[in-house]
Amino acid sequence: MQEFTPEDLNALAALVSPDRFSTGQSNRELHLKDISHHQGTLPAGIIWPLTTEEVAKIMAYCHVQSIPVTPWGAGTSTEGNPVPTRGGLVMDLTQMNRIIDIRPRDLQADVQPGVLRKELNRMTGRHGLFFPPDPGADATIGGMIANNASGVRTIKYGATKDYVMRLTVVLPQGQIIHTGCKAPKSSSGYDLTRLFVGSEGTLGIVTEATLRLAGIPVHHLAATVTFNHLEDAVEAVAIMMGSGLEPAALELLPPVLIQLMNQEKNLDLAELPSLFCEFHGISAGMLQEVANLARELCEDCGATGFKSGVAEDQRKELWRARHEAWETIHRAHPGNETLIVDAAVPISRYPEMVVLSQKLVEDHNAIGYVFGHTGDGNLHVVLVGDPHNTKQWSRLETINHTIVSKAVDVGGTCTGEHGVGIGKRKFMQQEHGASFELMRQIKNIIDPKGLMNPGKIF
Ligand SMILES: Cc1cc2nc3c(=O)[nH]c(=O)nc-3n(C[C@H](O)[C@H](O)[C@H](O)COP(=O)(O)OP(=O)(O)OC[C@H]3O[C@@H](n4cnc5c(N)ncnc54)[C@H](O)[C@@H]3O)c2cc1C
């Protein structure tokens, strides 16, 4: 569906103020693509609701008229998650961006879905609190909930699912429901909150969330560790994870990526297989002891360099460089696009995944950067190429397919954090078997007309 009927135009326009519904070509094109290569179908229009009630009325109208609805946050997904596949209406939630309440004593915040995570952290920071999940991009809370996003600090703090206590959701027919509660724990019935977290907008629109917050750690300690071989670095991660050190981040980086970071960010990092580590604690003395043990363990695994206790501004610079790794790679290869492999495996299988990924990149004569949130078994390979060069792009697809299939085969998952979207649909049966059918049945009960973010997950 690429154009609305005159009746649809009148009805939808009447539900919001005139500046919040558009069928203009540029607005439609702006909501056609996330950061991936996945192609969508031009939506017929974009709507920007402000309240749960507006969302409910829009959904009720679209249900009756069988208009597909695709929710949109910041559009930073990597698997085509918010890309409309059947045209229809894109519901852009970015104007629902109010932080409704911060309750420091409860360690909670109530937010609308369009709040950006950095803004939330700026406001909660005034109370000494933060919302830990940290995808590199400045994503919306709604997009993070829908994708169950995580990031470099997941090993210590967990993913978005661990921070969502209560949701207001508008179902496809326009019904408003509340899931969960504000108590720190509950055993009350099915955990519907977790059902909506990670559902990628296929079951309804999140219009409000109560989030759990954490105290900002008093002391941070960052360390960079170098090795001669990538496999030694991965072994060090496995050992550190089992040592009781409780790292807050353990990131693996290959020399080729360090080289790009040095060039672009003017850093002076050794261009060797490396780990970026971070530890959080209550005193500098305690963190020094943690660093001493981490150094010992890394040296046992063959570390050739261990630099810890970098100054605060250097620590921030290091993590900024890591968070911007994708942008750095993108800028280093102008005119190309990236295919970002995202899979996760048990830590013991991580070394073979790294070796396999590197071999595949070499064997296919491809450009590829192998790195990841190694502490939680999450592997990324950023493959670079031109989607219009079908031969080259199909080689990248083969690499992606081989790595992701292997991850599922060894007991892992086809997506550690980016979600299924369009790109990972083909692995869902392999990963979930009969329970994928149960997911399909749940989808059919909640959205019998298949109008919510169609073409995703299934
Ligand atoms: C440079 C870069 C680095 C990244 N690093 C990471 C990382 O380390 N970890 C990680 O997890 N991800 C990462 N990502 C991916 C991305 O940022 C996350 O998946 C993020 O959660 C997407 O949020 P968004 O606001 O952009 O949502 P969008 O991309 O707009 O949408 C995501 C999904 O949510 C749905 N949706 C949006 N709002 C709602 C709502 N209110 N109700 C229901 N459904 C909704 C959409 O339909 C879509 O399915 C990275 C992306 C980039 C560009």
Short mmCIF file of C-alpha atoms and ligand atoms in Angstrom, two decimals:
data_model
loop_
_atom_site.label_atom_id
_atom_site.label_comp_id
_atom_site.label_asym_id
_atom_site.label_seq_id
_atom_site.Cartn_x
_atom_site.Cartn_y
_atom_site.Cartn_z
CA MET A 1 0.00 0.00 0.00
CA GLN A 2 1.78 3.14 -1.19
CA GLU A 3 -0.99 5.77 -1.27
CA PHE A 4 -3.91 6.49 1.07
CA THR A 5 -7.49 6.87 -0.14
CA PRO A 6 -8.96 10.39 0.29
CA GLU A 7 -11.02 8.98 3.22
CA ASP A 8 -7.85 7.67 4.93
CA LEU A 9 -6.14 11.02 4.43
CA ASN A 10 -9.03 12.90 6.03
CA ALA A 11 -9.45 10.44 8.89
CA LEU A 12 -5.76 10.22 9.82
CA ALA A 13 -5.23 13.96 9.49
CA ALA A 14 -8.16 14.53 11.88
CA LEU A 15 -6.51 12.42 14.60
CA VAL A 16 -3.47 14.69 15.13
CA SER A 17 -2.58 18.35 14.59
CA PRO A 18 -1.83 19.26 10.94
CA ASP A 19 1.95 19.40 11.42
CA ARG A 20 2.04 15.82 12.71
CA PHE A 21 0.77 13.90 9.69
CA SER A 22 2.62 13.99 6.38
CA THR A 23 2.40 12.35 2.99
CA GLY A 24 5.28 14.45 1.64
CA GLN A 25 7.80 12.57 -0.45
CA SER A 26 10.86 13.58 1.59
CA ASN A 27 9.29 12.49 4.90
CA ARG A 28 8.30 9.18 3.34
CA GLU A 29 11.82 8.63 1.99
CA LEU A 30 13.37 9.54 5.35
CA HIS A 31 11.44 6.64 6.89
CA LEU A 32 12.37 4.06 4.28
CA LYS A 33 15.78 2.93 5.48
CA ASP A 34 17.66 2.18 8.70
CA ILE A 35 21.48 1.87 8.59
CA SER A 36 21.36 -1.49 6.81
CA HIS A 37 21.15 -2.30 3.10
CA HIS A 38 17.62 -3.76 3.49
CA GLN A 39 15.13 -2.26 1.05
CA GLY A 40 11.62 -1.33 2.12
CA THR A 41 8.43 -0.19 0.41
CA LEU A 42 7.73 3.53 0.43
CA PRO A 43 5.19 4.25 3.20
CA ALA A 44 2.02 6.13 2.24
CA GLY A 45 2.47 8.57 5.13
CA ILE A 46 4.10 9.35 8.45
CA ILE A 47 2.33 10.23 11.69
CA TRP A 48 3.87 11.68 14.86
CA PRO A 49 1.59 11.02 17.88
CA LEU A 50 2.09 12.76 21.23
CA THR A 51 -0.03 10.68 23.61
CA THR A 52 -1.11 7.11 24.29
CA GLU A 53 -4.69 8.11 23.46
CA GLU A 54 -3.66 9.42 20.03
CA VAL A 55 -1.77 6.19 19.36
CA ALA A 56 -4.86 4.18 20.37
CA LYS A 57 -7.12 6.09 17.98
CA ILE A 58 -4.65 5.76 15.10
CA MET A 59 -4.25 2.03 15.70
CA ALA A 60 -8.01 1.48 15.92
CA TYR A 61 -8.53 3.28 12.59
CA CYS A 62 -5.71 1.40 10.87
CA HIS A 63 -7.05 -1.91 12.15
CA VAL A 64 -10.52 -1.31 10.75
CA GLN A 65 -9.10 -0.13 7.41
CA SER A 66 -6.38 -2.87 7.31
CA ILE A 67 -3.55 -0.33 7.02
CA PRO A 68 -0.11 -1.72 7.94
CA VAL A 69 1.65 0.23 10.73
CA THR A 70 5.41 0.31 11.25
CA PRO A 71 6.74 1.94 14.44
CA TRP A 72 9.85 4.12 14.10
CA GLY A 73 12.32 5.31 16.76
CA ALA A 74 15.67 6.79 15.78
CA GLY A 75 16.03 4.48 12.75
CA THR A 76 19.47 3.20 13.89
CA SER A 77 18.69 -0.51 13.53
CA THR A 78 20.97 -2.76 11.53
CA GLU A 79 18.62 -5.50 10.30
CA GLY A 80 15.84 -3.49 8.63
CA ASN A 81 13.79 -3.63 11.88
CA PRO A 82 11.87 -0.31 11.37
CA VAL A 83 11.83 -0.45 7.56
CA PRO A 84 8.25 -0.58 6.19
CA THR A 85 7.84 -3.63 3.95
CA ARG A 86 4.21 -3.11 2.91
CA GLY A 87 4.02 0.66 2.74
CA GLY A 88 1.12 1.86 4.90
CA LEU A 89 1.66 4.15 7.86
CA VAL A 90 4.95 4.75 9.65
CA MET A 91 4.34 5.81 13.23
CA ASP A 92 7.29 7.97 14.27
CA LEU A 93 7.45 8.04 18.08
CA THR A 94 10.20 10.67 18.41
CA GLN A 95 7.85 13.44 19.53
CA MET A 96 6.69 11.33 22.48
CA ASN A 97 9.91 12.32 24.20
CA ARG A 98 8.92 13.35 27.73
CA ILE A 99 10.72 12.09 30.80
CA ILE A 100 7.58 11.90 32.92
CA ASP A 101 9.09 11.24 36.33
CA ILE A 102 12.38 10.30 37.95
CA ARG A 103 12.09 8.67 41.38
CA PRO A 104 15.61 8.46 42.81
CA ARG A 105 14.54 6.61 45.99
CA ASP A 106 12.94 3.88 43.87
CA LEU A 107 15.77 3.89 41.29
CA GLN A 108 13.12 4.33 38.59
CA ALA A 109 12.12 6.63 35.75
CA ASP A 110 8.86 6.81 33.78
CA VAL A 111 9.45 7.80 30.17
CA GLN A 112 7.74 8.11 26.84
CA PRO A 113 9.24 5.93 24.08
CA GLY A 114 10.85 8.73 22.06
CA VAL A 115 13.25 9.75 24.86
CA LEU A 116 16.84 9.36 23.68
CA ARG A 117 19.05 7.29 25.95
CA LYS A 118 21.75 9.98 26.25
CA GLU A 119 19.17 12.58 27.29
CA LEU A 120 17.76 10.16 29.87
CA ASN A 121 21.26 9.64 31.27
CA ARG A 122 21.88 13.38 31.36
CA MET A 123 18.74 13.89 33.46
CA THR A 124 19.14 10.86 35.75
CA GLY A 125 22.83 11.74 36.18
CA ARG A 126 21.74 14.72 38.30
CA HIS A 127 20.54 12.17 40.85
CA GLY A 128 23.70 10.04 40.61
CA LEU A 129 21.83 7.41 38.58
CA PHE A 130 22.03 6.00 35.06
CA PHE A 131 20.23 3.71 32.61
CA PRO A 132 22.98 1.19 31.81
CA PRO A 133 22.10 -0.39 28.40
CA ASP A 134 24.31 1.41 25.90
CA PRO A 135 24.08 0.65 22.18
CA GLY A 136 26.63 2.81 20.38
CA ALA A 137 23.93 4.91 18.74
CA ASP A 138 21.80 7.50 20.55
CA ALA A 139 18.72 5.31 20.22
CA THR A 140 15.22 5.94 21.57
CA ILE A 141 14.05 4.02 24.62
CA GLY A 142 11.15 2.59 22.53
CA GLY A 143 13.57 1.29 19.89
CA MET A 144 15.84 -0.16 22.56
CA ILE A 145 12.93 -1.92 24.25
CA ALA A 146 11.64 -3.24 20.92
CA ASN A 147 15.09 -4.60 19.96
CA ASN A 148 16.17 -5.56 23.50
CA ALA A 149 19.31 -3.55 22.84
CA SER A 150 22.49 -3.89 24.85
CA GLY A 151 26.11 -2.87 24.43
CA VAL A 152 29.58 -2.81 25.90
CA ARG A 153 28.49 -2.87 29.55
CA THR A 154 26.07 -5.79 29.29
CA ILE A 155 28.44 -8.20 31.03
CA LYS A 156 28.07 -6.33 34.30
CA TYR A 157 24.71 -4.60 34.01
CA GLY A 158 22.59 -6.71 31.64
CA ALA A 159 20.51 -5.81 28.57
CA THR A 160 17.45 -3.56 28.17
CA LYS A 161 15.14 -6.44 29.24
CA ASP A 162 16.72 -6.28 32.70
CA TYR A 163 15.70 -2.62 33.10
CA VAL A 164 12.08 -2.60 31.95
CA MET A 165 9.63 -2.93 34.86
CA ARG A 166 6.35 -1.74 33.46
CA LEU A 167 4.99 -0.89 30.03
CA THR A 168 1.99 0.83 28.54
CA VAL A 169 1.30 -0.78 25.18
CA VAL A 170 -1.29 -0.02 22.53
CA LEU A 171 -2.36 -3.26 20.86
CA PRO A 172 -3.08 -3.51 17.11
CA GLN A 173 -6.84 -2.99 17.60
CA GLY A 174 -6.25 0.16 19.67
CA GLN A 175 -6.69 -1.36 23.13
CA ILE A 176 -4.44 0.14 25.83
CA ILE A 177 -2.85 -2.29 28.30
CA HIS A 178 -0.35 -1.99 31.17
CA THR A 179 2.09 -4.80 31.90
CA GLY A 180 4.31 -5.40 34.94
CA CYS A 181 4.46 -3.20 38.04
CA LYS A 182 6.71 -0.79 39.92
CA ALA A 183 7.70 -3.24 42.67
CA PRO A 184 11.27 -4.52 42.38
CA LYS A 185 9.97 -8.09 42.16
CA SER A 186 6.78 -9.94 41.27
CA SER A 187 5.62 -13.52 40.65
CA SER A 188 2.28 -12.45 39.28
CA GLY A 189 1.31 -14.42 36.18
CA TYR A 190 2.89 -14.48 32.73
CA ASP A 191 5.67 -11.97 32.22
CA LEU A 192 4.02 -9.94 29.45
CA THR A 193 6.57 -7.15 29.83
CA ARG A 194 9.26 -9.55 28.61
CA LEU A 195 6.97 -10.60 25.75
CA PHE A 196 6.90 -7.05 24.42
CA VAL A 197 10.61 -6.44 25.03
CA GLY A 198 12.35 -7.69 21.91
CA SER A 199 9.11 -7.97 19.89
CA GLU A 200 10.34 -5.32 17.43
CA GLY A 201 7.01 -3.53 17.20
CA THR A 202 5.28 -6.65 15.83
CA LEU A 203 2.82 -6.89 18.75
CA GLY A 204 1.96 -3.30 19.58
CA ILE A 205 3.27 0.19 20.26
CA VAL A 206 5.06 0.93 23.53
CA THR A 207 3.82 4.35 24.65
CA GLU A 208 5.26 4.52 28.16
CA ALA A 209 7.84 2.60 30.19
CA THR A 210 8.97 2.46 33.79
CA LEU A 211 12.69 1.81 33.75
CA ARG A 212 15.00 0.58 36.47
CA LEU A 213 18.07 2.75 37.05
CA ALA A 214 21.45 1.99 38.61
CA GLY A 215 23.83 4.08 40.70
CA ILE A 216 26.67 5.67 38.73
CA PRO A 217 29.82 3.83 39.83
CA VAL A 218 32.07 5.93 42.04
CA HIS A 219 35.32 4.80 40.45
CA HIS A 220 36.14 3.54 36.95
CA LEU A 221 39.29 1.87 35.76
CA ALA A 222 40.03 1.30 32.09
CA ALA A 223 42.78 -0.94 30.74
CA THR A 224 44.06 -1.73 27.27
CA VAL A 225 45.72 -5.09 26.85
CA THR A 226 47.66 -6.23 23.78
CA PHE A 227 48.43 -9.74 22.54
CA ASN A 228 50.31 -11.24 19.62
CA HIS A 229 47.38 -13.46 18.70
CA LEU A 230 43.63 -12.75 18.70
CA GLU A 231 42.98 -16.23 20.13
CA ASP A 232 45.10 -15.40 23.22
CA ALA A 233 43.01 -12.29 23.80
CA VAL A 234 39.82 -14.34 23.66
CA GLU A 235 41.28 -16.89 26.07
CA ALA A 236 42.07 -14.05 28.50
CA VAL A 237 38.44 -12.94 28.34
CA ALA A 238 37.21 -16.43 29.25
CA ILE A 239 39.63 -16.60 32.19
CA MET A 240 38.72 -13.11 33.45
CA MET A 241 35.01 -13.85 33.25
CA GLY A 242 35.47 -16.85 35.55
CA SER A 243 37.79 -15.09 37.98
CA GLY A 244 35.28 -13.09 40.01
CA LEU A 245 36.70 -9.80 38.69
CA GLU A 246 33.27 -8.71 37.41
CA PRO A 247 34.46 -6.53 34.53
CA ALA A 248 32.06 -3.85 33.29
CA ALA A 249 33.31 -4.20 29.70
CA LEU A 250 35.59 -6.60 27.82
CA GLU A 251 35.86 -5.69 24.15
CA LEU A 252 37.98 -7.44 21.55
CA LEU A 253 39.52 -5.35 18.76
CA PRO A 254 41.65 -6.51 15.82
CA PRO A 255 44.77 -4.61 14.64
CA VAL A 256 43.09 -3.40 11.43
CA LEU A 257 40.40 -1.64 13.43
CA ILE A 258 42.89 -0.18 15.94
CA GLN A 259 44.81 1.17 12.94
CA LEU A 260 41.68 2.96 11.65
CA MET A 261 40.96 4.36 15.12
CA ASN A 262 44.52 5.64 15.47
CA GLN A 263 44.28 7.37 12.10
CA GLU A 264 40.86 8.91 12.60
CA LYS A 265 40.93 9.74 16.30
CA ASN A 266 44.62 10.53 16.53
CA LEU A 267 45.14 7.84 19.19
CA ASP A 268 48.39 6.12 19.94
CA LEU A 269 47.26 2.55 20.48
CA ALA A 270 49.52 -0.43 19.71
CA GLU A 271 48.26 -1.99 16.47
CA LEU A 272 47.95 -5.50 17.88
CA PRO A 273 45.03 -7.77 18.84
CA SER A 274 43.67 -5.91 21.87
CA LEU A 275 41.18 -5.92 24.69
CA PHE A 276 39.55 -2.76 25.98
CA CYS A 277 38.54 -3.47 29.58
CA GLU A 278 36.70 -1.50 32.20
CA PHE A 279 36.10 -2.16 35.88
CA HIS A 280 33.80 -0.31 38.27
CA GLY A 281 34.20 -0.15 42.03
CA ILE A 282 33.80 1.77 45.25
CA SER A 283 37.44 2.83 45.73
CA ALA A 284 40.57 3.46 43.69
CA GLY A 285 42.48 1.04 45.95
CA MET A 286 40.06 -1.79 45.25
CA LEU A 287 40.27 -1.12 41.51
CA GLN A 288 44.07 -1.18 41.66
CA GLU A 289 43.90 -4.67 43.15
CA VAL A 290 41.44 -5.68 40.42
CA ALA A 291 43.85 -4.33 37.79
CA ASN A 292 46.77 -6.24 39.30
CA LEU A 293 44.85 -9.51 39.12
CA ALA A 294 43.59 -8.76 35.59
CA ARG A 295 47.18 -8.07 34.48
CA GLU A 296 48.38 -11.37 35.97
CA LEU A 297 45.60 -13.35 34.27
CA CYS A 298 46.20 -11.64 30.92
CA GLU A 299 49.94 -12.22 31.11
CA ASP A 300 49.29 -15.90 31.82
CA CYS A 301 47.40 -15.93 28.50
CA GLY A 302 50.29 -14.32 26.62
CA ALA A 303 49.54 -10.58 26.92
CA THR A 304 52.45 -8.50 25.64
CA GLY A 305 51.23 -5.19 27.09
CA PHE A 306 48.86 -4.09 29.87
CA LYS A 307 48.15 -0.42 30.35
CA SER A 308 45.72 0.51 33.13
CA GLY A 309 44.65 3.53 35.08
CA VAL A 310 44.33 5.83 32.08
CA ALA A 311 43.12 9.33 32.96
CA GLU A 312 39.38 10.11 32.85
CA ASP A 313 39.53 12.06 29.58
CA GLN A 314 41.58 9.28 27.93
CA ARG A 315 39.12 6.69 29.21
CA LYS A 316 36.24 8.59 27.64
CA GLU A 317 38.20 9.00 24.40
CA LEU A 318 38.89 5.26 24.29
CA TRP A 319 35.24 4.36 24.70
CA ARG A 320 34.13 7.03 22.25
CA ALA A 321 36.47 5.47 19.69
CA ARG A 322 35.03 2.03 20.44
CA HIS A 323 31.42 3.24 20.29
CA GLU A 324 32.10 4.94 16.97
CA ALA A 325 33.86 1.92 15.45
CA TRP A 326 31.10 1.38 12.88
CA GLU A 327 31.14 5.03 11.76
CA THR A 328 34.95 4.92 11.55
CA ILE A 329 34.83 1.82 9.33
CA HIS A 330 32.09 3.38 7.22
CA ARG A 331 34.07 6.57 6.68
CA ALA A 332 37.22 4.59 5.80
CA HIS A 333 35.39 2.98 2.85
CA PRO A 334 33.45 5.77 1.14
CA GLY A 335 30.85 4.70 -1.41
CA ASN A 336 30.34 1.33 0.27
CA GLU A 337 27.77 -0.08 2.65
CA THR A 338 28.23 -2.41 5.60
CA LEU A 339 26.71 -5.74 6.47
CA ILE A 340 27.00 -6.10 10.23
CA VAL A 341 27.17 -9.69 11.45
CA ASP A 342 25.71 -10.02 14.95
CA ALA A 343 25.68 -13.42 16.66
CA ALA A 344 26.31 -14.66 20.19
CA VAL A 345 27.68 -17.95 21.49
CA PRO A 346 28.71 -19.54 24.79
CA ILE A 347 32.10 -18.05 25.77
CA SER A 348 33.85 -21.43 25.36
CA ARG A 349 32.91 -21.40 21.63
CA TYR A 350 33.99 -17.79 21.05
CA PRO A 351 37.59 -18.53 20.00
CA GLU A 352 36.54 -20.85 17.17
CA MET A 353 33.98 -18.25 16.01
CA VAL A 354 36.71 -15.62 15.77
CA VAL A 355 39.01 -17.96 13.87
CA LEU A 356 36.20 -19.01 11.52
CA SER A 357 35.18 -15.40 10.87
CA GLN A 358 38.70 -14.30 10.05
CA LYS A 359 39.24 -17.27 7.75
CA LEU A 360 35.98 -16.61 5.91
CA VAL A 361 36.92 -12.96 5.37
CA GLU A 362 40.32 -14.00 4.01
CA ASP A 363 39.04 -16.90 1.89
CA HIS A 364 36.43 -14.67 0.24
CA ASN A 365 38.93 -11.89 -0.28
CA ALA A 366 36.52 -9.56 1.54
CA ILE A 367 36.93 -6.47 3.67
CA GLY A 368 35.82 -7.41 7.17
CA TYR A 369 36.51 -6.32 10.74
CA VAL A 370 36.09 -9.01 13.42
CA PHE A 371 35.43 -7.68 16.92
CA GLY A 372 32.76 -7.81 19.60
CA HIS A 373 31.42 -7.59 23.09
CA THR A 374 33.54 -10.63 23.85
CA GLY A 375 32.70 -10.78 27.57
CA ASP A 376 29.14 -11.78 26.72
CA GLY A 377 29.94 -13.99 23.74
CA ASN A 378 28.67 -11.40 21.27
CA LEU A 379 30.57 -11.41 17.98
CA HIS A 380 30.37 -8.67 15.36
CA VAL A 381 31.93 -8.75 11.93
CA VAL A 382 31.52 -5.55 9.94
CA LEU A 383 31.70 -6.54 6.27
CA VAL A 384 32.19 -3.80 3.70
CA GLY A 385 31.04 -3.81 0.08
CA ASP A 386 28.75 -2.44 -2.58
CA PRO A 387 25.21 -3.92 -2.58
CA HIS A 388 24.94 -3.07 -6.32
CA ASN A 389 27.91 -5.33 -7.03
CA THR A 390 25.84 -8.51 -6.73
CA LYS A 391 28.81 -10.89 -6.93
CA GLN A 392 30.71 -9.12 -4.19
CA TRP A 393 27.64 -8.64 -1.97
CA SER A 394 26.61 -12.28 -2.28
CA ARG A 395 30.07 -13.23 -0.97
CA LEU A 396 29.40 -11.06 2.08
CA GLU A 397 26.00 -12.71 2.49
CA THR A 398 27.70 -16.12 2.39
CA ILE A 399 30.14 -15.07 5.12
CA ASN A 400 27.26 -13.74 7.24
CA HIS A 401 25.22 -16.89 6.69
CA THR A 402 28.08 -19.24 7.59
CA ILE A 403 28.98 -17.37 10.81
CA VAL A 404 25.38 -17.01 12.03
CA SER A 405 24.49 -20.64 11.22
CA LYS A 406 27.55 -21.83 13.08
CA ALA A 407 26.62 -19.68 16.09
CA VAL A 408 23.17 -21.28 16.20
CA ASP A 409 24.67 -24.77 15.74
CA VAL A 410 26.94 -24.36 18.77
CA GLY A 411 24.01 -23.40 21.01
CA GLY A 412 24.11 -19.66 20.45
CA THR A 413 21.77 -17.21 18.80
CA CYS A 414 21.37 -15.57 15.39
CA THR A 415 21.32 -12.13 17.03
CA GLY A 416 22.96 -11.07 20.28
CA GLU A 417 21.51 -7.57 20.32
CA HIS A 418 20.43 -6.14 16.96
CA GLY A 419 17.18 -8.11 16.64
CA VAL A 420 15.73 -10.19 13.83
CA GLY A 421 14.26 -7.52 11.55
CA ILE A 422 14.41 -8.65 7.94
CA GLY A 423 17.98 -9.96 7.90
CA LYS A 424 17.72 -12.72 10.51
CA ARG A 425 14.29 -14.16 9.63
CA LYS A 426 15.87 -17.06 7.77
CA PHE A 427 17.61 -18.33 10.92
CA MET A 428 14.61 -18.31 13.25
CA GLN A 429 13.37 -21.83 12.46
CA GLN A 430 16.88 -23.24 12.84
CA GLU A 431 17.34 -21.50 16.19
CA HIS A 432 13.92 -22.03 17.77
CA GLY A 433 12.43 -25.15 16.16
CA ALA A 434 8.91 -25.86 17.46
CA SER A 435 8.88 -22.81 19.73
CA PHE A 436 9.06 -20.60 16.63
CA GLU A 437 5.57 -21.91 15.81
CA LEU A 438 4.41 -20.85 19.28
CA MET A 439 5.82 -17.36 18.60
CA ARG A 440 3.83 -17.31 15.36
CA GLN A 441 0.65 -18.31 17.21
CA ILE A 442 1.17 -15.54 19.78
CA LYS A 443 1.64 -13.06 16.94
CA ASN A 444 -1.58 -14.27 15.29
CA ILE A 445 -3.60 -13.93 18.50
CA ILE A 446 -2.43 -10.37 19.19
CA ASP A 447 -2.30 -9.19 15.58
CA PRO A 448 -4.67 -11.44 13.57
CA LYS A 449 -4.58 -9.18 10.52
CA GLY A 450 -0.75 -9.10 10.50
CA LEU A 451 -0.65 -5.31 10.33
CA MET A 452 1.98 -4.55 12.99
CA ASN A 453 5.44 -4.05 11.48
CA PRO A 454 4.73 -6.71 8.83
CA GLY A 455 7.57 -8.72 7.34
CA LYS A 456 9.68 -8.70 10.50
CA ILE A 457 10.79 -11.66 12.64
CA PHE A 458 8.48 -14.08 10.71
C1 LIG B 1 26.78 3.00 15.26
C2 LIG B 1 25.79 2.04 15.81
C3 LIG B 1 26.14 1.22 16.86
C4 LIG B 1 25.23 0.33 17.41
N1 LIG B 1 25.62 -0.44 18.45
C5 LIG B 1 24.72 -1.24 19.05
C6 LIG B 1 25.08 -2.00 20.21
O1 LIG B 1 26.22 -1.97 20.67
N2 LIG B 1 24.13 -2.75 20.78
C7 LIG B 1 22.84 -2.81 20.30
O2 LIG B 1 22.02 -3.49 20.89
N3 LIG B 1 22.49 -2.14 19.17
C8 LIG B 1 23.37 -1.35 18.55
N4 LIG B 1 23.01 -0.64 17.44
C9 LIG B 1 21.66 -0.85 16.86
C10 LIG B 1 20.56 0.13 17.32
O3 LIG B 1 21.10 1.35 17.79
C11 LIG B 1 19.68 -0.47 18.40
O4 LIG B 1 19.04 -1.64 17.94
C12 LIG B 1 18.60 0.48 18.92
O5 LIG B 1 17.90 -0.15 19.97
C13 LIG B 1 17.60 0.94 17.86
O6 LIG B 1 16.84 2.00 18.42
P1 LIG B 1 16.13 3.10 17.51
O7 LIG B 1 15.55 4.13 18.41
O8 LIG B 1 17.05 3.57 16.46
O9 LIG B 1 14.94 2.24 16.91
P2 LIG B 1 14.54 1.97 15.40
O10 LIG B 1 15.71 1.47 14.64
O11 LIG B 1 13.83 3.15 14.86
O12 LIG B 1 13.49 0.80 15.62
C14 LIG B 1 13.89 -0.42 16.17
C15 LIG B 1 12.69 -1.36 16.27
O13 LIG B 1 11.83 -0.87 17.27
C16 LIG B 1 10.50 -0.69 16.79
N5 LIG B 1 9.99 0.42 17.58
C17 LIG B 1 10.51 1.66 17.70
N6 LIG B 1 9.81 2.36 18.61
C18 LIG B 1 8.82 1.54 19.07
C19 LIG B 1 7.78 1.68 20.02
N7 LIG B 1 7.59 2.80 20.71
N8 LIG B 1 6.95 0.64 20.22
C20 LIG B 1 7.11 -0.53 19.55
N9 LIG B 1 8.09 -0.71 18.65
C21 LIG B 1 8.94 0.31 18.42
C22 LIG B 1 10.69 -0.48 15.30
O14 LIG B 1 9.55 -0.83 14.57
C23 LIG B 1 11.84 -1.43 15.02
O15 LIG B 1 11.37 -2.74 14.89
C24 LIG B 1 23.92 0.25 16.87
C25 LIG B 1 23.55 1.06 15.80
C26 LIG B 1 24.48 1.94 15.27
C27 LIG B 1 24.07 2.83 14.13
#
